[in-house]
mmCIF file of C-alpha atoms in Angstrom:
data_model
loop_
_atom_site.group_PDB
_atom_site.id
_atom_site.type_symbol
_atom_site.label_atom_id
_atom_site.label_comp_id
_atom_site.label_asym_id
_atom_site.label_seq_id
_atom_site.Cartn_x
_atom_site.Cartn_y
_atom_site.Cartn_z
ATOM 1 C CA UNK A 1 -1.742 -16.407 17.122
ATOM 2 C CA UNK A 2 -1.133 -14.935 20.596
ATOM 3 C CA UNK A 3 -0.886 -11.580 20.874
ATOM 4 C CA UNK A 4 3.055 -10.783 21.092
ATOM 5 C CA UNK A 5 3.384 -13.092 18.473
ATOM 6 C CA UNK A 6 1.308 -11.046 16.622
ATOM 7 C CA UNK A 7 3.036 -7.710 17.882
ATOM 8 C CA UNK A 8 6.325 -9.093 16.537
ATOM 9 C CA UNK A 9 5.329 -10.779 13.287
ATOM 10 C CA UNK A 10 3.089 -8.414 12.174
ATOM 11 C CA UNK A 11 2.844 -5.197 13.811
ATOM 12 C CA UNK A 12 6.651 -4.235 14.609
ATOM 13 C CA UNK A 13 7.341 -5.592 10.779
ATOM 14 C CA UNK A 14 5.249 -4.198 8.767
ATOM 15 C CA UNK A 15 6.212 -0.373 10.657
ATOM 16 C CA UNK A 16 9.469 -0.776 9.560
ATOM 17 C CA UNK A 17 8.665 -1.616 6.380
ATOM 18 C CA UNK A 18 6.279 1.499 6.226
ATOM 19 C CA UNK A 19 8.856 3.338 7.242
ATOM 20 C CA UNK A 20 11.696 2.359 5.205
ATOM 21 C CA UNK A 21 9.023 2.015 2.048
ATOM 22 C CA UNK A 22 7.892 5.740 2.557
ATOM 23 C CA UNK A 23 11.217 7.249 2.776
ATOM 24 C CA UNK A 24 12.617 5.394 -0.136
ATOM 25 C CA UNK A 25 9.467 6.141 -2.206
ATOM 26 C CA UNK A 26 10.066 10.152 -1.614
ATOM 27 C CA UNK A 27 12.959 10.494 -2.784
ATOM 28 C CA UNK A 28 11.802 8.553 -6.284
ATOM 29 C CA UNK A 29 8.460 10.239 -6.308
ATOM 30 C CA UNK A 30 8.782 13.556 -4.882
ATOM 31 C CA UNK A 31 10.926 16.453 -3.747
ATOM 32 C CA UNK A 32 12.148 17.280 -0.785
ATOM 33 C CA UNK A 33 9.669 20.000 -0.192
ATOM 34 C CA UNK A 34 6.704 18.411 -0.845
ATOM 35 C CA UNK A 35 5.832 14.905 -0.606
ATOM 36 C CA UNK A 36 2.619 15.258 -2.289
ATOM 37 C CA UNK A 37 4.210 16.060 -5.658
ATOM 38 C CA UNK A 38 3.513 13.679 -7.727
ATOM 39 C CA UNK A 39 -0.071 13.565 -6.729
ATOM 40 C CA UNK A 40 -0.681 17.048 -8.089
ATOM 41 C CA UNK A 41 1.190 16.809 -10.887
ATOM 42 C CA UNK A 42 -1.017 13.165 -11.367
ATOM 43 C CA UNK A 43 -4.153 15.659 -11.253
ATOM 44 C CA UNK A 44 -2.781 16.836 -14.419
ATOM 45 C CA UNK A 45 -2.826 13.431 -16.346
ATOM 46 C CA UNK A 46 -5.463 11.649 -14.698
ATOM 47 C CA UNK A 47 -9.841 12.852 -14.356
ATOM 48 C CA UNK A 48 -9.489 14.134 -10.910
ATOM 49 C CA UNK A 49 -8.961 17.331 -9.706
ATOM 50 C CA UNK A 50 -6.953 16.874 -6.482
ATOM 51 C CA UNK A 51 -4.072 15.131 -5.193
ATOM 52 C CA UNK A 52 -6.429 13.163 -2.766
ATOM 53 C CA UNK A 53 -8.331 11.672 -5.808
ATOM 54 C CA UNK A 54 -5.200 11.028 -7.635
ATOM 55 C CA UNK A 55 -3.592 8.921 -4.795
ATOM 56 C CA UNK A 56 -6.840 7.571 -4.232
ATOM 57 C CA UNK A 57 -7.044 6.013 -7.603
ATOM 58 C CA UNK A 58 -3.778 4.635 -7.143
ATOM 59 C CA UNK A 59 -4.566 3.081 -3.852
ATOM 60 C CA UNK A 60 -7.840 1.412 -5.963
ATOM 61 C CA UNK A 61 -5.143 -0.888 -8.320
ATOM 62 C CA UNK A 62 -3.538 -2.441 -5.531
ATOM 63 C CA UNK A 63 -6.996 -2.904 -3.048
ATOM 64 C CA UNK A 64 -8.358 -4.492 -6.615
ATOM 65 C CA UNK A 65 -5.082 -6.802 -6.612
ATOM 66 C CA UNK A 66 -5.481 -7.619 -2.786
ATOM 67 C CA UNK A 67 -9.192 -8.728 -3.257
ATOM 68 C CA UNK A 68 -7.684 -11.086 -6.887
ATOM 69 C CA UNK A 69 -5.601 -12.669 -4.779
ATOM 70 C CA UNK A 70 -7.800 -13.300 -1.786
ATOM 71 C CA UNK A 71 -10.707 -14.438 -4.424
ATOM 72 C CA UNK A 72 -7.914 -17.301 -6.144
ATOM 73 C CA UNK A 73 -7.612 -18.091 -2.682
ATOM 74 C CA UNK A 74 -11.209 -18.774 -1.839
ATOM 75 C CA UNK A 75 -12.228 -20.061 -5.296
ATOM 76 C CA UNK A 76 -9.083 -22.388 -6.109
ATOM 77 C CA UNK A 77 -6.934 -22.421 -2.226
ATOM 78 C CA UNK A 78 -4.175 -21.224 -4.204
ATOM 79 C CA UNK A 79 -1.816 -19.803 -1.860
ATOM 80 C CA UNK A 80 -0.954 -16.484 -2.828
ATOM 81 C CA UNK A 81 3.021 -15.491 -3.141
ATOM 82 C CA UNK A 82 3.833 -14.403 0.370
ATOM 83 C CA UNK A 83 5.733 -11.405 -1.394
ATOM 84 C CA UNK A 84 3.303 -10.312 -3.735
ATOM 85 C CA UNK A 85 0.974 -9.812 -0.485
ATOM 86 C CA UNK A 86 3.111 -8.567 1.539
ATOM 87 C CA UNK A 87 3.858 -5.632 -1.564
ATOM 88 C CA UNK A 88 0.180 -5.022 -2.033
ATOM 89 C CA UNK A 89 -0.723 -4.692 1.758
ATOM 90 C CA UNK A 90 2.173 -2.806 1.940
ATOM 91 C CA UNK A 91 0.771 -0.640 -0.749
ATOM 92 C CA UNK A 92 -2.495 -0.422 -0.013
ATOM 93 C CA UNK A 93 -1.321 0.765 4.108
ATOM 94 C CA UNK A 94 1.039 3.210 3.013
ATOM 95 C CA UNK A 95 -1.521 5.080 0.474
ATOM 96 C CA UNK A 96 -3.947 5.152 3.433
ATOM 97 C CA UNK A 97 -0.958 7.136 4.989
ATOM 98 C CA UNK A 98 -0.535 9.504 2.156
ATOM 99 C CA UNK A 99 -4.216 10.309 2.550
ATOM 100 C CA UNK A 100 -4.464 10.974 5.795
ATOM 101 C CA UNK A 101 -1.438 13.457 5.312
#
């Protein structure tokens, strides 16, 4: 794939879905004060301590799906559901986000 072909298909997409995935998950998941809420209330329900282990463990479920889908792939050259990735790498990115925060 040549490079603005990847810029456009990949890149450019998938930063407006983090965007638009982020800013609808907030308002579902948090409060507009703090959009780590639910991880520390999470900390509460869950064997960590902190809101970076909670979201961590969250992030695991959906890395754990990514690697299913990529081992039906190798095993059985199933092609995965082109939504179901694009949810889980969605996932998987914007967690990565929420941790760096």
């Amino acid at each position: 794939m040549r490079q603005e072909k990847f810029i456009e298909n990949i890149v450019n997409r998938r930063l407006e879905s983090i965007s638009s995935s982020l800013i609808r998950k907030n308002n579902e998941y948090a409060s507009v004060g703090d959009v780590f809420e639910a991880f520390k209330a999470g900390a509460h329900f869950s064997l960590h301590t902190t809101k970076e282990a909670v979201a961590w463990e969250f992030m695991v479920k959906h890395l754990q799906s990514i690697q299913q889908i990529v081992s039906n792939y190798e095993n059985n050259k199933k092609l995965p559901d082109i939504l179901l990735l694009d949810e889980k790498f969605g996932d998987a990115i914007n967690y990565l986000i929420l941790l760096e925060g």
